[in-house]
PDB file of C-alpha atoms in Angstrom:
ATOM      1  CA  MET I   1       0.032   0.017  -0.019  1.00 39.00           C
ATOM      2  CA  SER I   2       2.884   2.371   0.638  1.00 38.00           C
ATOM      3  CA  GLU I   3       4.218   1.927  -2.877  1.00 39.00           C
ATOM      4  CA  LEU I   4       0.911   3.489  -4.320  1.00 40.00           C
ATOM      5  CA  LEU I   5       0.752   7.028  -5.350  1.00 37.00           C
ATOM      6  CA  PRO I   6      -2.753   8.507  -5.005  1.00 38.00           C
ATOM      7  CA  SER I   7      -4.255  10.225  -7.925  1.00 38.00           C
ATOM      8  CA  ASP I   8      -5.760  13.764  -7.852  1.00 36.00           C
ATOM      9  CA  ALA I   9      -9.286  12.532  -8.048  1.00 36.00           C
ATOM     10  CA  ASP I  10     -11.169  12.069  -4.795  1.00 35.00           C
ATOM     11  CA  VAL I  11     -12.807   8.548  -4.637  1.00 34.00           C
ATOM     12  CA  THR I  12     -16.093   8.415  -3.008  1.00 34.00           C
ATOM     13  CA  ALA I  13     -18.714   5.792  -2.782  1.00 33.00           C
ATOM     14  CA  GLU I  14     -21.772   8.044  -2.524  1.00 36.00           C
ATOM     15  CA  GLN I  15     -25.208   6.462  -2.833  1.00 38.00           C
ATOM     16  CA  ASP I  16     -26.786   9.114  -5.101  1.00 48.00           C
ATOM     17  CA  GLY I  17     -27.839   7.100  -8.136  1.00 56.00           C
ATOM     18  CA  GLU I  18     -31.288   5.872  -9.197  1.00 69.00           C
ATOM     19  CA  LEU I  19     -32.818   2.941  -7.366  1.00 68.00           C
ATOM     20  CA  GLN I  20     -32.584  -0.226  -9.442  1.00 72.00           C
ATOM     21  CA  THR I  21     -35.168  -2.926  -9.139  1.00 74.00           C
ATOM     22  CA  LEU I  22     -34.633  -6.515 -10.168  1.00 74.00           C
ATOM     23  CA  TRP I  23     -37.040  -9.355 -10.144  1.00 75.00           C
ATOM     24  CA  LEU I  24     -35.822 -12.750  -8.873  1.00 77.00           C
ATOM     25  CA  ASP I  25     -36.616 -14.513 -12.217  1.00 78.00           C
ATOM     26  CA  SER I  26     -34.541 -11.956 -14.299  1.00 78.00           C
ATOM     27  CA  ASP I  27     -31.021 -12.782 -15.664  1.00 81.00           C
ATOM     28  CA  GLU I  28     -29.596  -9.760 -14.010  1.00 82.00           C
ATOM     29  CA  ALA I  29     -30.907 -10.946 -10.534  1.00 81.00           C
ATOM     30  CA  GLY I  30     -29.273 -14.454 -11.300  1.00 82.00           C
ATOM     31  CA  ASP I  31     -25.929 -12.754 -12.088  1.00 83.00           C
ATOM     32  CA  LEU I  32     -26.175 -10.682  -8.903  1.00 84.00           C
ATOM     33  CA  LEU I  33     -26.961 -13.603  -6.677  1.00 86.00           C
ATOM     34  CA  SER I  34     -24.284 -15.731  -8.357  1.00 86.00           C
ATOM     35  CA  SER I  35     -21.685 -13.019  -7.782  1.00 88.00           C
ATOM     36  CA  LEU I  36     -22.487 -12.920  -4.059  1.00 88.00           C
ATOM     37  CA  ALA I  37     -22.563 -16.616  -3.533  1.00 90.00           C
ATOM     38  CA  SER I  38     -19.036 -16.816  -2.142  1.00 91.00           C
ATOM     39  CA  ASP I  39     -18.065 -15.585   1.313  1.00 93.00           C
ATOM     40  CA  THR I  40     -14.982 -13.952  -0.220  1.00 94.00           C
ATOM     41  CA  ALA I  41     -17.080 -12.059  -2.779  1.00 94.00           C
ATOM     42  CA  ARG I  42     -19.231 -10.669   0.074  1.00 92.00           C
ATOM     43  CA  SER I  43     -16.156  -9.735   2.064  1.00 94.00           C
ATOM     44  CA  VAL I  44     -14.766  -7.928  -1.067  1.00 95.00           C
ATOM     45  CA  LEU I  45     -17.976  -5.943  -1.376  1.00 93.00           C
ATOM     46  CA  THR I  46     -18.120  -5.149   2.238  1.00 92.00           C
ATOM     47  CA  THR I  47     -14.511  -3.866   2.298  1.00 94.00           C
ATOM     48  CA  LEU I  48     -15.168  -1.614  -0.719  1.00 94.00           C
ATOM     49  CA  HIS I  49     -18.160  -0.062   1.208  1.00 91.00           C
ATOM     50  CA  ASP I  50     -15.558   0.767   3.910  1.00 92.00           C
ATOM     51  CA  GLU I  51     -13.103   2.362   1.532  1.00 93.00           C
ATOM     52  CA  PRO I  52     -12.569   2.165  -2.235  1.00 94.00           C
ATOM     53  CA  ALA I  53      -9.391   0.178  -3.143  1.00 95.00           C
ATOM     54  CA  THR I  54      -7.330  -1.413  -5.904  1.00 95.00           C
ATOM     55  CA  ALA I  55      -7.367  -5.172  -6.442  1.00 94.00           C
ATOM     56  CA  SER I  56      -4.150  -5.624  -4.458  1.00 93.00           C
ATOM     57  CA  GLU I  57      -5.553  -3.690  -1.558  1.00 95.00           C
ATOM     58  CA  VAL I  58      -8.669  -5.742  -1.664  1.00 96.00           C
ATOM     59  CA  ALA I  59      -6.741  -8.948  -1.723  1.00 96.00           C
ATOM     60  CA  GLU I  60      -4.666  -7.745   1.360  1.00 96.00           C
ATOM     61  CA  ARG I  61      -7.839  -6.735   3.328  1.00 95.00           C
ATOM     62  CA  VAL I  62      -9.867  -9.886   2.714  1.00 95.00           C
ATOM     63  CA  ASP I  63      -6.753 -12.223   2.979  1.00 95.00           C
ATOM     64  CA  THR I  64      -6.901 -13.740  -0.437  1.00 95.00           C
ATOM     65  CA  SER I  65      -4.817 -13.988  -3.535  1.00 96.00           C
ATOM     66  CA  LEU I  66      -4.621 -11.181  -6.007  1.00 94.00           C
ATOM     67  CA  GLN I  67      -6.005 -13.433  -8.739  1.00 96.00           C
ATOM     68  CA  ASN I  68      -9.074 -14.380  -6.530  1.00 95.00           C
ATOM     69  CA  ALA I  69      -9.691 -10.803  -5.610  1.00 96.00           C
ATOM     70  CA  ARG I  70      -9.653  -9.726  -9.274  1.00 96.00           C
ATOM     71  CA  HIS I  71     -11.966 -12.644 -10.140  1.00 95.00           C
ATOM     72  CA  HIS I  72     -14.537 -11.521  -7.599  1.00 95.00           C
ATOM     73  CA  LEU I  73     -14.158  -7.845  -8.494  1.00 96.00           C
ATOM     74  CA  CYS I  74     -14.829  -8.653 -12.055  1.00 94.00           C
ATOM     75  CA  ASN I  75     -17.973 -10.681 -11.211  1.00 93.00           C
ATOM     76  CA  LEU I  76     -19.268  -7.941  -8.913  1.00 93.00           C
ATOM     77  CA  GLN I  77     -18.575  -5.330 -11.617  1.00 93.00           C
ATOM     78  CA  ASP I  78     -20.460  -7.435 -14.152  1.00 91.00           C
ATOM     79  CA  SER I  79     -23.440  -7.712 -11.814  1.00 87.00           C
ATOM     80  CA  GLY I  80     -23.590  -4.016 -11.180  1.00 87.00           C
ATOM     81  CA  LEU I  81     -22.424  -3.999  -7.589  1.00 90.00           C
ATOM     82  CA  VAL I  82     -18.956  -2.563  -8.163  1.00 93.00           C
ATOM     83  CA  ARG I  83     -17.557   0.188 -10.375  1.00 94.00           C
ATOM     84  CA  VAL I  84     -14.165   1.476 -11.367  1.00 95.00           C
ATOM     85  CA  ALA I  85     -14.149   4.797  -9.545  1.00 93.00           C
ATOM     86  CA  ASP I  86     -10.700   6.013 -10.329  1.00 94.00           C
ATOM     87  CA  THR I  87      -7.136   5.097 -11.416  1.00 93.00           C
ATOM     88  CA  ARG I  88      -3.998   5.092  -9.382  1.00 92.00           C
ATOM     89  CA  TYR I  89      -0.357   4.631 -10.542  1.00 90.00           C
ATOM     90  CA  SER I  90       2.104   2.440  -8.763  1.00 84.00           C
ATOM     91  CA  SER I  91       5.638   3.595  -8.059  1.00 85.00           C
ATOM     92  CA  LYS I  92       6.658   1.626 -11.085  1.00 88.00           C
ATOM     93  CA  GLY I  93       4.090   3.638 -13.200  1.00 88.00           C
ATOM     94  CA  ARG I  94       1.528   0.927 -13.761  1.00 90.00           C
ATOM     95  CA  GLU I  95      -2.004   1.996 -14.088  1.00 93.00           C
ATOM     96  CA  MET I  96      -4.346   0.405 -11.530  1.00 93.00           C
ATOM     97  CA  ASN I  97      -8.128   0.549 -11.202  1.00 94.00           C
ATOM     98  CA  VAL I  98      -9.643   1.731  -7.932  1.00 95.00           C
ATOM     99  CA  TYR I  99     -12.861  -0.076  -7.232  1.00 96.00           C
ATOM    100  CA  ALA I 100     -15.824   1.295  -5.250  1.00 94.00           C
ATOM    101  CA  PRO I 101     -19.428   0.091  -4.640  1.00 92.00           C
ATOM    102  CA  ALA I 102     -21.933   1.091  -7.373  1.00 88.00           C
ATOM    103  CA  ARG I 103     -23.689   4.337  -6.932  1.00 77.00           C
ATOM    104  CA  ASP I 104     -27.149   2.913  -7.629  1.00 71.00           C
ATOM    105  CA  PRO I 105     -28.890   1.224  -4.679  1.00 72.00           C
ATOM    106  CA  MET I 106     -30.452  -2.082  -5.726  1.00 72.00           C
ATOM    107  CA  ILE I 107     -33.479  -4.073  -4.629  1.00 73.00           C
ATOM    108  CA  VAL I 108     -34.304  -7.645  -5.620  1.00 72.00           C
ATOM    109  CA  PHE I 109     -37.956  -8.560  -5.461  1.00 67.00           C
ATOM    110  CA  VAL I 110     -39.121 -12.110  -4.878  1.00 70.00           C
ATOM    111  CA  GLY I 111     -41.605 -12.984  -7.577  1.00 65.00           C
ATOM    112  CA  ASN I 112     -41.527 -12.370 -11.279  1.00 63.00           C
ATOM    113  CA  GLU I 113     -41.746  -9.468 -13.638  1.00 60.00           C
ATOM    114  CA  ARG I 114     -45.456 -10.119 -14.255  1.00 58.00           C
ATOM    115  CA  SER I 115     -46.047  -9.111 -10.502  1.00 55.00           C
ATOM    116  CA  GLU I 116     -44.509  -5.691 -11.119  1.00 55.00           C
ATOM    117  CA  SER I 117     -47.529  -4.144 -12.591  1.00 59.00           C
ATOM    118  CA  GLY I 118     -49.710  -5.485  -9.743  1.00 61.00           C
ATOM    119  CA  LEU I 119     -47.492  -3.881  -7.057  1.00 62.00           C
ATOM    120  CA  LEU I 120     -47.183  -0.579  -8.923  1.00 64.00           C
ATOM    121  CA  ASP I 121     -50.984  -0.450  -9.672  1.00 65.00           C
ATOM    122  CA  SER I 122     -51.789  -1.123  -5.978  1.00 63.00           C
ATOM    123  CA  LEU I 123     -49.348   1.706  -4.932  1.00 65.00           C
ATOM    124  CA  ARG I 124     -51.016   4.122  -7.486  1.00 69.00           C
ATOM    125  CA  ARG I 125     -54.546   3.217  -6.235  1.00 71.00           C
ATOM    126  CA  LEU I 126     -53.476   3.844  -2.673  1.00 70.00           C
ATOM    127  CA  LEU I 127     -51.918   7.238  -3.226  1.00 74.00           C
ATOM    128  CA  PRO I 128     -55.178   9.143  -3.430  1.00 80.00           C
ATOM    129  CA  VAL I 129     -56.338   7.291  -0.249  1.00 80.00           C
ATOM    130  CA  ALA I 130     -53.093   8.393   1.526  1.00 79.00           C
ATOM    131  CA  ALA I 131     -53.781  11.983   0.478  1.00 81.00           C
ATOM    132  CA  VAL I 132     -57.360  11.898   1.904  1.00 83.00           C
ATOM    133  CA  LEU I 133     -55.927  10.380   5.023  1.00 84.00           C
ATOM    134  CA  ALA I 134     -53.342  13.188   5.337  1.00 84.00           C
ATOM    135  CA  LEU I 135     -56.148  15.809   4.961  1.00 86.00           C
ATOM    136  CA  ALA I 136     -58.345  14.038   7.516  1.00 85.00           C
ATOM    137  CA  SER I 137     -55.340  14.006   9.917  1.00 86.00           C
ATOM    138  CA  LEU I 138     -55.101  17.749   9.583  1.00 85.00           C
ATOM    139  CA  LEU I 139     -58.825  18.053  10.233  1.00 86.00           C
ATOM    140  CA  VAL I 140     -58.552  15.815  13.351  1.00 83.00           C
ATOM    141  CA  GLN I 141     -55.585  17.844  14.537  1.00 82.00           C
ATOM    142  CA  THR I 142     -57.497  21.178  13.952  1.00 83.00           C
ATOM    143  CA  LEU I 143     -60.688  19.971  15.628  1.00 83.00           C
ATOM    144  CA  LEU I 144     -59.063  18.295  18.683  1.00 77.00           C
ATOM    145  CA  ALA I 145     -56.140  20.693  19.255  1.00 67.00           C
ATOM    146  CA  THR I 146     -57.825  24.048  18.933  1.00 57.00           C
ATOM    147  CA  GLY I 147     -61.126  25.438  20.117  1.00 50.00           C
ATOM    148  CA  SER I 148     -62.930  28.749  19.289  1.00 43.00           C
ATOM    149  CA  ASP I 149     -60.653  30.590  21.687  1.00 47.00           C
ATOM    150  CA  GLY I 150     -57.353  29.295  20.292  1.00 48.00           C
ATOM    151  CA  PRO I 151     -55.374  26.246  21.507  1.00 50.00           C
ATOM    152  CA  THR I 152     -57.073  24.107  23.987  1.00 49.00           C
ATOM    153  CA  THR I 153     -54.921  24.144  27.136  1.00 50.00           C
ATOM    154  CA  GLY I 154     -56.556  21.316  29.050  1.00 51.00           C
ATOM    155  CA  MET I 155     -56.558  18.669  26.362  1.00 52.00           C
ATOM    156  CA  VAL I 156     -54.558  15.541  27.037  1.00 50.00           C
ATOM    157  CA  ARG I 157     -52.439  14.266  24.145  1.00 52.00           C
ATOM    158  CA  VAL I 158     -51.704  10.563  23.360  1.00 51.00           C
ATOM    159  CA  GLY I 159     -48.947   9.462  25.704  1.00 53.00           C
ATOM    160  CA  GLN I 160     -49.262  12.588  27.971  1.00 52.00           C
ATOM    161  CA  ASP I 161     -49.840  12.355  31.660  1.00 53.00           C
ATOM    162  CA  VAL I 162     -53.221  13.461  32.850  1.00 50.00           C
ATOM    163  CA  GLY I 163     -53.120  17.005  34.223  1.00 50.00           C
ATOM    164  CA  ALA I 164     -50.285  18.158  31.915  1.00 50.00           C
ATOM    165  CA  THR I 165     -50.827  20.936  29.520  1.00 51.00           C
ATOM    166  CA  VAL I 166     -50.951  20.604  25.742  1.00 49.00           C
ATOM    167  CA  GLY I 167     -47.578  21.008  23.957  1.00 49.00           C
ATOM    168  CA  SER I 168     -45.560  19.787  27.015  1.00 48.00           C
ATOM    169  CA  THR I 169     -45.285  16.051  26.082  1.00 47.00           C
ATOM    170  CA  GLY I 170     -47.168  13.527  24.081  1.00 64.00           C
ATOM    171  CA  LEU I 171     -48.095  13.113  20.423  1.00 73.00           C
ATOM    172  CA  ALA I 172     -50.573  15.305  18.486  1.00 78.00           C
ATOM    173  CA  PRO I 173     -53.976  13.589  17.832  1.00 81.00           C
ATOM    174  CA  GLY I 174     -53.620  14.273  14.081  1.00 81.00           C
ATOM    175  CA  LEU I 175     -50.209  12.522  13.870  1.00 83.00           C
ATOM    176  CA  VAL I 176     -51.597   9.522  15.785  1.00 85.00           C
ATOM    177  CA  PHE I 177     -54.498   9.386  13.403  1.00 85.00           C
ATOM    178  CA  LEU I 178     -52.246   9.597  10.358  1.00 84.00           C
ATOM    179  CA  ALA I 179     -49.846   6.880  11.661  1.00 86.00           C
ATOM    180  CA  GLY I 180     -52.715   4.533  12.423  1.00 87.00           C
ATOM    181  CA  GLY I 181     -54.200   5.142   8.928  1.00 85.00           C
ATOM    182  CA  LEU I 182     -50.769   4.568   7.214  1.00 84.00           C
ATOM    183  CA  PHE I 183     -50.338   1.397   9.222  1.00 86.00           C
ATOM    184  CA  VAL I 184     -53.804   0.140   7.989  1.00 84.00           C
ATOM    185  CA  LEU I 185     -52.914   1.063   4.400  1.00 79.00           C
ATOM    186  CA  ALA I 186     -49.575  -0.824   4.623  1.00 80.00           C
ATOM    187  CA  VAL I 187     -51.281  -3.865   6.041  1.00 83.00           C
ATOM    188  CA  THR I 188     -53.889  -3.765   3.309  1.00 77.00           C
ATOM    189  CA  LEU I 189     -51.294  -3.406   0.660  1.00 72.00           C
ATOM    190  CA  GLY I 190     -49.213  -6.278   2.050  1.00 75.00           C
ATOM    191  CA  VAL I 191     -52.209  -8.632   2.275  1.00 77.00           C
ATOM    192  CA  ARG I 192     -53.441  -7.751  -1.158  1.00 69.00           C
ATOM    193  CA  TYR I 193     -49.941  -8.159  -2.640  1.00 66.00           C
ATOM    194  CA  THR I 194     -49.197 -11.490  -0.927  1.00 72.00           C
ATOM    195  CA  THR I 195     -52.576 -13.030  -1.949  1.00 70.00           C
ATOM    196  CA  THR I 196     -52.325 -12.248  -5.627  1.00 60.00           C
TER     197      THR I 196
END
């Protein structure tokens, strides 16, 4: 590691890309899972999340041969989990790739691509319901937290000790209403998605 001369570019592993979704029956998901089947491959990916590195640095960190580290880096790069983030030059002037985790977060869904439209359609149908729920929560908050003369000072909030004044502790009634409604929506979506 001491024989390496760092380049001018700053290597970072920011997670600022677009979310990638893969279905379990897709070729890409198969490549991804295959590239992570080995304990060494998972160690390589984990060490790159700690700090970007060259193949030789990765080999040293995970205690494997340089050839094995390059093999796993190539597989991880092919599956979209690792990218070449920079180039460094050794003291002998050799160009070396610096590897980092891919910028794009990735989710693998169990099921098949035909299920995608069902999940997305369910989310689209529930969006207006969530908007109505948010408006109802504001109404609940307005009706329960204020009276005709301004804020009600004697009202007890959820989680608040009896005898305490509003605003000192506890959750607002509108927030509790919203959280409960969102929970019911999530359970409904989960049940609907798992039964289809």
